[in-house]
Amino acid sequence: MADFIRNPVVALPDSNPEAHFSEEELVFTPEEKAKIVDYVAQYPTPDGAVMWVLWLAQEKFGFLPPEVMRLVATELSLPYAQVYGVATFYTQFFKEKKGTFVLDVCTCFSCQFCGGYDTLAYLEEKLGVKRGHTTPCGRYTLQEAECLGACGSAPMMQVSNGPYAYNLTPEKIDALLAAMEAGKPLPFVSVTLPQDEDEMGGNRRTDAEAVEHYVVPPQAKRTQ
Amino acid sequence: MTKAGDWQSYRRVLLPPVKDLHHLDVYRAQGGYEALRTVLNDWKPEEVTAEVKRSGLRGRGGAGFPTGLKWSFMPPVKPDVPRYLCCNADESEPGTFKDRQLMEYNPHLLFEGILIAGYAMSLKACYLYVRGEFSSWITLLQNELSKVYDAKLAGSNILGTDYSMDIIMHKGAGAYICGEETSLMESLEGKRAYPRIKPPFPAQSGIWGYPTTINNVETLACAPIIIDRGGDWFAGVGAKKHPGPVLYGISGHVNRPGVYEYPTGMLITDLLEIAGGMRDNKKLKALVPGGASVPVLRADMIDGVTMDVESLHEAGSMMGTAGMLFLDEDTDMVAFLRRVARFYHHESCGQCTPCREGTGWMENLITRIDDGEGNLRDLDLLLDLCDQMEGRTVCALADAAAWPVRNTIKRFRGDFERRCRPSAWAVNT
């Protein structure tokens, strides 16, 4: 028999993956189940709630190995293949274990020419890992992201699918990493519109935790 | 006088200068939700659509399709067939960042617009599809939405009338393709977001097969303004064939990037001046007027060009999302195109072969040129590849990938030729 038949080139999703979670861990709590019921009620069929439930599962388990996808499928009474298909389609659903903090550095073209790759290179050096990898201590995963929709505040990054950090400089990155080390939650930053600065003298939100302004973007040294 | 008229004295309407406008009570104190009350009490649904038609509003999500016309495509109401609206807040076009700011600073304008659109088309519910990266803004919107429900402005029997409509948040998870309308519907249905073949158009068969309309955030936010000030007022703002206020997202090598609200039909040179001019007094080299997928313009092509569908079409580009990227004279256009091609390669959903394979080949070829190992013939091969991709796929992603490649090579051919090894073979173009 040809070698590739015995040893499939592609790892199939069902080929007995090593489970990351035990049977006891693989349950939703009653509160989570109530949430799932709410999600399902918002759609004509349970299918619509798949993405919400996958988000819920990812928050709970940190990532989505096959057994978690199976749990989601059972919970929604959907075929495993459909949940697997959805989970593998979207980049924000993590299929393998990531660090505690996932740093998504935007390098799409506005950021590319305003220092996105410099930010990425600085983080690579600082954390000692290449893009796409996790530090050996398991704290940080460094990733190159496609446009995150904050082009006016380049270079920027997103931390663990949550808050955005804008107008990054080496000093700002150091401060951010120090805050993460100290376990402080990163604030939601509100970016002031230039016209608001002129007409209202600053940010329009008085309840904003942190405020940032649009600034002159830096000169990019690297573009890849 | 430009098409934008007296833009120096323009007063903002999408993001009016009011502190804490994102709070429901502040928004209502400014006359918010009054347009909705007027519409529910005194107007017939078809009158709303007629008013939007009169305003000349065009979609702000990229394609620029007339909104009133889109609304009128909905089939006649049948009692047992639910009808849906999808609000497209999956803003992931590179260079575009306006919807996020609108959702942060004026979410109630969006909610009011959704409810007015819902009344105009007699809809049951609206799915607000926000991209997964905007999780902070989803929380913000959810908070405000619960206040809207508490104030009986959404849900059943809105403002004491017999009209009921729900607004339901849906969180995406990072796929550019979900910005395409049919793909967004597939994603909502809990499937892989593969675009559908049109026809049937969403108005005939949308989410779960029911009649559906899909509009961009900024488009829906214009609806309360049209009702409040009248379609004729709206039609008188900015360029005649593409009227209304627009959020220009200016980024790149300018002194003061950011989101600016001005009428359509602004001179590009005026907008550059508003954004503080080029950084370090450099010269402008290239401009992307509306997100990654529109053709790039050379600096010598923008004289007298205004930001509206007509003028940009004449100049050889498109309005897109009005996310403008200014690039200075030091910019390496080969590296630029390499990153654009990489983006489309990453974001191609993989359904159609010309796009799935073509975007990959594009990236490989441009990478080879960028690495200094390309041949002159590769440029011809790239243009040929564009021909093979355009119009041969289910959705427009392949076209969106091919346009910037074709036009960047055409308009900056010198930059590319200098990076290629000379060729002993004949070169066609």
XYZ file of C-alpha atoms in Angstrom:
653
model
C 0.000 0.000 0.000
C 1.285 3.400 -0.854
C 2.729 5.199 2.103
C 0.343 8.174 1.969
C -2.679 5.902 2.326
C -1.405 4.499 5.588
C -0.246 7.904 6.801
C -2.708 10.498 5.532
C -1.012 13.712 4.437
C -3.822 15.792 5.916
C -4.738 15.265 9.543
C -8.445 14.508 9.493
C -10.574 16.188 12.148
C -11.989 12.906 13.320
C -8.818 10.872 13.508
C -8.849 10.478 17.272
C -7.295 13.735 18.370
C -5.761 13.833 21.781
C -8.360 15.396 24.031
C -7.361 18.613 25.793
C -10.291 18.506 28.194
C -11.696 15.676 30.246
C -15.329 14.574 30.170
C -15.993 16.366 33.479
C -14.688 19.658 32.145
C -16.726 19.448 28.967
C -20.018 20.747 30.316
C -21.802 24.078 30.197
C -22.964 25.447 33.540
C -26.717 26.133 34.021
C -26.071 29.882 33.560
C -24.293 29.247 30.284
C -27.075 26.929 29.193
C -29.618 29.660 29.917
C -27.529 32.041 27.804
C -27.495 29.536 24.959
C -31.285 29.245 25.149
C -31.470 33.045 24.842
C -29.184 33.018 21.820
C -31.190 30.293 20.116
C -34.434 32.195 20.717
C -33.120 35.087 18.616
C -33.038 33.071 15.413
C -35.673 31.136 13.448
C -33.451 28.001 13.631
C -30.776 27.014 16.185
C -28.104 27.246 13.440
C -27.991 31.019 13.762
C -26.717 30.814 17.323
C -23.633 28.759 16.380
C -21.277 31.722 16.330
C -22.503 33.089 19.656
C -22.128 29.673 21.292
C -18.674 29.202 19.799
C -17.707 32.585 21.259
C -19.081 31.476 24.608
C -17.143 28.208 24.408
C -13.958 30.002 23.431
C -14.277 32.353 26.393
C -14.773 29.366 28.671
C -12.146 26.972 27.309
C -9.685 29.435 25.725
C -9.706 27.699 22.356
C -11.795 25.295 20.296
C -10.350 21.774 20.014
C -12.556 19.133 18.349
C -14.101 17.969 21.630
C -15.318 21.503 22.401
C -16.797 21.812 18.907
C -18.528 18.482 19.545
C -19.928 19.845 22.792
C -21.294 22.898 20.967
C -22.800 20.635 18.301
C -24.511 18.457 20.925
C -25.796 21.505 22.778
C -27.403 22.932 19.610
C -28.383 19.523 18.143
C -26.413 20.253 14.989
C -24.100 17.987 12.989
C -20.503 18.132 14.219
C -19.398 18.781 10.640
C -21.363 22.027 10.490
C -19.885 23.368 13.722
C -16.426 22.257 12.606
C -16.982 24.030 9.289
C -18.005 27.275 10.949
C -15.251 27.208 13.560
C -12.546 26.645 10.964
C -13.846 29.347 8.613
C -13.343 32.329 10.897
C -9.908 33.523 11.959
C -10.954 34.660 15.414
C -11.969 31.173 16.504
C -8.741 29.615 17.772
C -8.297 26.015 16.753
C -5.133 25.517 18.786
C -4.033 26.647 22.220
C -2.908 30.266 22.354
C -1.089 32.330 24.925
C -2.889 34.121 27.753
C -2.609 37.296 25.685
C -3.030 37.185 21.950
C -1.449 40.213 20.323
C -2.939 40.892 16.894
C -0.773 43.496 15.215
C -2.447 45.063 12.197
C -0.179 45.227 9.171
C -2.692 45.926 6.436
C -1.726 48.761 4.117
C -2.435 51.876 6.218
C -0.541 50.289 9.098
C 2.077 48.859 6.726
C 3.204 52.345 5.726
C 2.808 53.823 9.195
C 4.933 51.382 11.156
C 2.835 48.215 11.496
C 5.743 45.952 10.588
C 8.081 47.946 12.850
C 5.690 47.275 15.729
C 5.598 43.611 14.832
C 9.396 43.431 14.618
C 9.761 45.234 17.940
C 7.395 42.768 19.610
C 9.174 39.830 17.975
C 12.442 41.011 19.444
C 10.997 41.908 22.810
C 9.100 38.643 23.291
C 11.658 36.483 21.534
C 9.184 34.748 19.241
C 8.397 34.996 15.563
C 4.963 36.087 14.365
C 2.431 33.289 14.538
C 4.049 31.700 17.599
C 3.541 31.590 21.353
C 6.241 32.396 23.882
C 7.612 29.306 25.716
C 6.107 30.599 28.984
C 2.700 30.484 27.306
C 1.820 34.081 28.072
C 1.915 35.766 24.689
C 0.934 34.789 21.175
C 2.077 37.214 18.509
C 0.041 37.385 15.323
C -0.060 39.438 12.161
C -3.645 40.564 11.560
C -5.534 41.794 8.534
C -7.188 45.224 8.674
C -8.727 45.800 12.110
C -10.541 48.966 11.048
C -8.550 51.616 12.897
C -6.529 52.906 9.959
C -6.376 56.507 11.184
C -4.589 55.430 14.372
C -1.858 53.328 12.773
C 0.093 51.420 13.958
C -2.291 49.599 16.232
C -3.021 46.188 17.691
C -5.767 44.259 19.374
C -5.250 42.320 22.591
C -7.019 38.958 23.010
C -9.931 39.796 20.689
C -10.759 42.664 23.049
C -9.492 46.215 23.477
C -7.626 48.111 20.783
C -4.318 49.893 21.421
C -3.704 52.807 19.082
C -0.765 54.893 17.823
C 1.815 52.428 19.111
C 5.370 53.472 19.917
C 8.072 51.352 21.588
C 7.378 53.152 24.902
C 3.653 52.521 24.634
C 4.210 48.848 23.837
C 6.486 48.513 26.882
C 3.830 50.125 29.073
C 1.139 47.842 27.654
C 3.212 44.727 28.249
C 3.960 45.885 31.804
C 0.245 46.383 32.452
C -0.494 42.913 31.105
C 2.256 41.415 33.281
C 0.733 43.142 36.295
C -2.652 41.652 35.388
C -4.333 45.022 34.929
C -7.252 45.007 32.503
C -6.577 47.158 29.463
C -9.004 50.079 29.195
C -11.334 50.795 26.313
C -9.769 53.745 24.531
C -11.927 56.342 22.823
C -10.327 58.105 19.862
C -11.261 61.770 19.531
C -12.533 62.960 16.167
C -10.426 65.795 14.738
C -13.554 67.902 14.183
C -14.556 67.387 17.828
C -11.177 68.712 18.901
C -11.805 71.876 16.900
C -15.458 72.396 17.787
C -15.721 70.894 21.279
C -12.190 71.159 22.575
C -11.754 67.441 23.105
C -13.491 64.094 23.260
C -17.293 64.179 23.244
C -17.561 61.320 25.703
C -17.266 62.425 29.304
C -17.479 58.799 30.500
C -14.572 57.510 28.418
C -12.009 55.649 30.534
C -9.104 56.576 28.314
C -8.856 59.018 25.461
C -6.510 59.100 22.531
C -6.118 61.593 19.682
C -5.369 61.082 16.041
C -1.676 61.874 15.651
C 0.812 62.115 12.802
C 1.646 58.514 11.931
C 5.313 57.491 12.166
C 7.531 56.786 9.183
C 7.648 53.064 8.447
C 11.108 51.513 8.274
C 10.001 48.037 7.272
C 7.182 47.109 4.952
C 7.143 43.339 5.347
C -17.563 76.893 -5.863
C -17.206 73.145 -5.717
C -19.943 70.529 -5.831
C -19.819 70.397 -2.051
C -21.049 74.000 -1.964
C -20.176 76.077 1.054
C -18.497 73.253 2.959
C -16.560 75.599 5.256
C -19.783 76.425 7.090
C -21.147 72.864 6.967
C -22.734 71.746 10.266
C -22.365 68.073 11.049
C -25.524 65.955 11.218
C -24.291 62.365 11.488
C -21.972 63.248 14.342
C -23.310 66.590 15.616
C -21.113 68.326 18.203
C -23.000 67.324 21.348
C -21.331 65.925 24.454
C -22.271 62.351 25.401
C -24.595 61.919 22.451
C -24.281 58.146 22.841
C -26.490 58.267 25.950
C -30.170 57.725 25.273
C -31.386 60.682 27.382
C -28.943 63.106 25.714
C -29.936 61.823 22.298
C -33.647 62.245 23.094
C -33.066 65.732 24.503
C -31.603 66.619 21.101
C -34.843 65.599 19.407
C -33.815 61.991 18.923
C -36.446 59.360 18.095
C -38.846 62.174 17.097
C -38.399 61.241 13.435
C -39.426 57.705 14.374
C -42.488 58.989 16.243
C -43.537 61.147 13.274
C -43.127 58.249 10.891
C -45.017 55.742 13.033
C -47.898 58.092 13.712
C -48.384 60.065 10.529
C -46.680 58.328 7.628
C -47.519 55.317 5.526
C -44.627 52.893 4.943
C -44.481 53.635 1.208
C -44.238 57.370 1.933
C -41.019 56.728 3.886
C -39.510 54.839 0.970
C -40.627 57.616 -1.396
C -38.955 60.237 0.816
C -35.702 58.237 0.871
C -35.928 57.920 -2.924
C -36.410 61.671 -3.202
C -33.335 62.269 -1.040
C -31.144 60.479 -3.580
C -29.340 58.576 -0.813
C -26.881 56.016 -2.125
C -25.463 53.142 -0.097
C -22.339 54.041 1.845
C -20.954 50.535 2.078
C -19.020 50.570 -1.171
C -21.293 49.769 -4.093
C -23.229 53.056 -3.952
C -26.594 51.554 -4.890
C -29.602 53.934 -4.476
C -31.111 53.052 -1.084
C -34.730 54.006 -1.807
C -34.692 51.784 -4.880
C -33.266 48.905 -2.852
C -36.033 49.283 -0.276
C -38.687 49.270 -3.000
C -37.449 45.868 -4.237
C -39.063 44.183 -1.220
C -42.029 42.069 -2.355
C -45.589 42.853 -1.162
C -46.305 41.979 2.470
C -47.692 38.509 3.153
C -49.029 37.956 6.667
C -47.233 34.676 7.404
C -43.869 35.490 5.779
C -41.429 37.319 8.071
C -39.181 39.949 6.479
C -35.765 40.946 7.734
C -33.245 43.734 7.657
C -29.530 43.147 8.052
C -27.391 46.020 9.113
C -23.915 45.459 7.754
C -21.452 46.561 10.421
C -18.806 44.105 9.276
C -16.504 46.949 8.410
C -13.319 45.255 7.264
C -12.345 46.981 4.033
C -8.733 48.084 4.541
C -8.595 51.863 4.901
C -12.142 52.132 6.281
C -12.900 53.019 9.893
C -15.971 55.260 9.824
C -18.739 52.889 10.975
C -16.883 52.053 14.166
C -16.758 55.719 15.121
C -20.402 56.228 14.233
C -21.379 53.253 16.407
C -19.296 54.599 19.265
C -20.427 58.216 19.184
C -23.966 58.096 17.834
C -25.419 54.583 18.194
C -28.990 55.813 18.649
C -28.983 57.450 15.224
C -28.251 53.976 13.870
C -30.991 52.343 15.953
C -33.490 54.992 14.892
C -32.476 54.525 11.261
C -32.951 50.771 11.599
C -36.434 51.225 13.063
C -37.448 53.704 10.357
C -36.154 51.388 7.634
C -38.001 48.539 9.332
C -41.257 50.481 9.288
C -40.781 51.496 5.648
C -40.458 47.855 4.620
C -42.774 46.364 7.294
C -40.059 44.188 8.771
C -40.119 41.805 11.684
C -36.555 42.127 12.901
C -33.143 43.532 12.135
C -29.929 41.604 12.576
C -27.077 43.956 13.369
C -24.021 42.073 12.145
C -20.929 43.549 13.773
C -17.481 42.166 13.016
C -15.983 40.107 15.837
C -12.958 42.379 16.270
C -15.276 45.150 17.475
C -16.118 43.285 20.692
C -15.753 46.462 22.798
C -18.204 48.272 20.553
C -20.609 45.329 20.623
C -20.759 45.653 24.422
C -21.358 49.375 24.054
C -24.127 48.842 21.509
C -25.728 46.121 23.643
C -25.837 48.442 26.651
C -27.515 51.200 24.660
C -29.843 48.747 22.947
C -31.140 47.459 26.283
C -31.955 51.066 27.228
C -33.789 51.464 23.929
C -35.856 48.381 24.777
C -36.531 49.681 28.298
C -37.820 52.945 26.850
C -40.190 50.968 24.576
C -38.503 52.343 21.479
C -37.898 48.865 20.104
C -39.552 45.508 20.601
C -43.302 45.184 20.635
C -45.679 48.147 20.233
C -43.037 50.781 19.643
C -44.016 54.173 21.128
C -47.520 52.891 21.818
C -48.320 52.147 18.176
C -49.139 48.699 16.838
C -45.799 48.433 15.045
C -43.298 45.925 16.496
C -39.698 45.266 15.530
C -36.709 43.650 17.167
C -33.069 44.586 16.838
C -30.791 41.592 17.340
C -27.026 41.783 17.667
C -24.898 39.229 15.867
C -21.171 38.955 16.434
C -18.948 37.949 13.546
C -15.589 36.282 14.024
C -13.123 37.782 11.624
C -13.876 37.188 7.965
C -13.671 39.980 5.398
C -16.028 38.102 3.090
C -18.911 38.575 5.555
C -19.129 42.179 4.357
C -20.541 40.794 1.102
C -24.320 40.727 1.487
C -25.100 37.126 0.567
C -22.121 35.901 2.524
C -23.323 37.860 5.546
C -26.645 36.048 5.278
C -24.939 32.655 5.155
C -22.917 33.627 8.206
C -26.089 34.658 10.062
C -27.618 31.288 9.259
C -24.721 29.641 11.033
C -22.843 28.324 8.030
C -19.481 28.915 6.463
C -19.777 32.353 4.899
C -19.747 31.356 1.234
C -21.439 33.970 -0.986
C -24.561 32.900 -2.846
C -25.278 33.183 -6.524
C -27.566 36.088 -7.421
C -30.382 35.920 -8.513
C -32.385 35.247 -6.404
C -31.598 38.588 -4.842
C -31.924 39.011 -1.064
C -35.215 40.889 -1.494
C -36.713 37.663 -2.929
C -34.836 35.087 -0.913
C -32.604 36.279 1.901
C -31.910 34.895 5.354
C -33.666 31.536 5.821
C -35.263 32.174 2.426
C -37.272 35.178 3.606
C -37.264 38.626 1.960
C -34.277 40.556 3.286
C -32.682 43.944 2.778
C -29.083 44.667 3.676
C -27.793 48.159 4.354
C -24.600 49.649 5.670
C -24.437 51.381 9.085
C -23.886 54.858 7.677
C -26.685 54.407 5.121
C -29.219 53.530 7.823
C -27.975 56.386 9.998
C -28.969 58.787 7.206
C -32.643 57.716 7.397
C -33.630 59.744 10.524
C -31.901 62.804 9.039
C -33.892 62.442 5.821
C -37.167 62.200 7.758
C -36.222 65.016 10.102
C -35.031 67.517 7.523
C -36.806 66.257 4.426
C -35.584 64.457 1.348
C -35.192 67.733 -0.526
C -32.797 69.123 2.093
C -30.734 65.931 1.890
C -30.701 66.030 -1.912
C -29.373 69.595 -1.752
C -26.285 68.654 0.284
C -23.153 67.970 -1.756
C -22.979 66.542 -5.263
C -26.295 66.357 -7.129
C -26.042 62.760 -8.313
C -24.633 61.467 -5.038
C -25.922 63.740 -2.274
C -25.740 63.757 1.487
C -23.236 63.928 4.310
C -20.393 61.412 4.239
C -17.879 60.253 6.810
C -14.465 60.449 5.189
C -11.960 58.181 6.900
C -8.595 59.723 6.123
C -5.467 57.717 6.883
C -1.894 57.346 5.745
C 0.851 59.940 5.486
C -1.136 63.002 6.544
C -0.642 65.292 9.507
C -4.092 64.823 10.933
C -5.703 61.517 10.025
C -9.179 60.673 11.284
C -12.864 60.546 10.458
C -14.261 63.784 9.032
C -17.878 64.523 8.220
C -18.463 66.675 5.144
C -20.867 66.690 2.199
C -20.167 64.520 -0.835
C -18.473 66.148 -3.766
C -15.544 67.532 -1.770
C -12.412 68.234 -3.768
C -9.755 65.673 -2.871
C -7.240 68.487 -2.578
C -9.522 70.249 -0.063
C -9.805 67.089 2.003
C -6.041 66.725 2.008
C -5.780 70.278 3.290
C -8.381 69.608 6.003
C -6.352 66.601 7.094
C -3.357 68.878 7.631
C -1.541 68.206 4.378
C 1.136 65.601 3.786
C 3.429 64.583 6.617
C 6.903 66.246 6.679
C 5.939 68.366 3.651
C 6.440 65.378 1.393
C 4.782 65.168 -1.996
C 1.726 63.019 -2.602
C 2.453 59.940 -4.665
C -0.744 57.921 -4.657
C -4.254 57.991 -3.276
C -6.649 55.139 -2.599
C -10.015 56.948 -2.514
C -12.304 54.299 -1.047
C -10.797 51.224 0.527
C -8.432 48.554 -0.764
C -10.569 47.306 -3.620
C -10.889 50.544 -5.569
C -8.279 51.477 -8.189
C -5.448 53.612 -6.875
C -4.992 57.147 -8.280
C -1.667 58.788 -9.115
C -0.991 62.228 -7.630
C -1.294 63.893 -11.046
C -4.766 62.403 -11.534
C -6.536 64.081 -8.637
C -6.645 67.700 -9.816
C -10.244 68.875 -9.776
C -11.548 65.409 -8.835
C -14.321 65.426 -6.255
C -15.469 62.686 -3.899
C -18.629 61.454 -5.584
C -19.505 58.540 -7.822
C -19.517 60.542 -11.066
C -16.272 62.440 -10.729
C -14.274 59.492 -9.387
C -15.577 57.300 -12.195
C -14.316 59.830 -14.732
C -10.954 59.895 -12.979
C -10.750 56.099 -13.257
C -11.584 55.026 -9.749
C -14.579 54.558 -7.461
C -16.080 56.080 -4.342
C -16.079 52.814 -2.406
C -16.367 53.418 1.324
C -14.716 56.885 1.285
C -11.848 55.486 3.344
C -9.067 57.565 1.829
C -5.438 56.498 2.078
C -2.832 59.112 1.141
C 0.661 57.829 0.357
C 3.751 60.031 0.096
C 6.593 60.040 -2.412
C 8.697 57.519 -0.456
C 6.078 54.820 -0.758
C 7.125 51.596 -2.425
C 4.180 50.717 -4.654
C 5.408 47.152 -5.153
C 5.338 46.568 -1.390
C 1.912 48.216 -1.299
C 0.532 45.901 -3.928
C 2.179 42.912 -2.300
C 0.304 43.643 0.933
C -2.993 44.194 -0.903
C -2.570 40.881 -2.740
C -1.718 39.171 0.547
C -4.885 40.538 2.083
C -7.080 39.146 -0.678
C -5.276 35.826 -0.632
C -5.907 35.547 3.097
C -9.526 36.659 2.860
C -10.646 34.698 -0.206
C -13.286 32.314 1.107
C -12.172 29.505 -1.160
C -15.478 28.788 -2.833
C -14.574 29.660 -6.451
C -11.393 28.381 -8.037
C -10.412 31.537 -10.015
C -10.360 33.541 -6.798
C -8.958 30.919 -4.419
C -6.061 30.058 -6.732
C -5.783 33.404 -8.499
C -5.268 35.499 -5.392
C -2.539 33.090 -4.276
C -0.755 33.340 -7.605
C -1.056 37.106 -7.503
C 0.623 37.208 -4.134
C 3.368 34.827 -5.248
C 4.107 36.795 -8.413
C 4.163 40.175 -6.693
C 6.302 38.779 -3.882
C 8.752 37.552 -6.501
C 8.904 41.022 -8.069
C 9.259 42.641 -4.643
C 12.159 40.310 -3.858
C 13.902 41.465 -7.042
C 13.575 38.113 -8.750
C 10.705 38.938 -11.068
C 10.854 39.046 -14.830
C 9.221 41.693 -16.974
C 6.951 39.006 -18.337
C 5.529 38.532 -14.852
C 3.757 41.870 -15.213
C 1.975 40.579 -18.303
C 1.190 37.375 -16.499
C -0.345 39.366 -13.629
C -2.536 41.386 -15.988
C -3.577 38.179 -17.743
C -4.408 36.679 -14.361
C -6.641 39.677 -13.647
C -8.531 38.973 -16.882
C -9.026 35.374 -15.805
C -10.428 36.374 -12.436
C -12.711 39.332 -13.121
C -16.367 38.444 -13.442
C -15.771 34.703 -13.201
C -16.711 34.147 -9.578
C -19.859 34.104 -7.445
C -19.142 37.366 -5.604
C -17.105 40.464 -6.320
C -14.074 39.595 -4.171
C -12.137 38.394 -7.210
C -12.929 41.666 -9.009
C -11.959 43.613 -5.907
C -8.634 41.754 -5.871
C -8.022 42.224 -9.577
C -8.813 45.962 -9.843
C -6.053 47.260 -7.571
C -3.507 44.893 -9.150
C -4.418 45.904 -12.691
C -4.545 49.600 -11.964
C -1.490 49.822 -9.734
C 0.600 48.089 -12.375
C -0.882 50.272 -15.109
C -0.447 53.532 -13.226
C 2.931 52.840 -11.616
C 4.431 50.656 -14.297
C 7.847 52.308 -13.986
C 8.118 51.302 -10.326
C 7.415 47.703 -11.184
C 9.676 47.563 -14.240
C 12.628 48.900 -12.280
C 12.294 46.019 -9.832
C 12.129 43.345 -12.531
C 15.046 41.653 -14.211
C 15.337 42.685 -17.864
C 13.750 40.212 -20.200
C 15.082 38.825 -23.447
C 11.529 37.867 -24.364
C 9.108 40.184 -26.043
C 6.751 41.938 -23.622
C 3.252 42.635 -24.853
C 1.868 45.493 -22.821
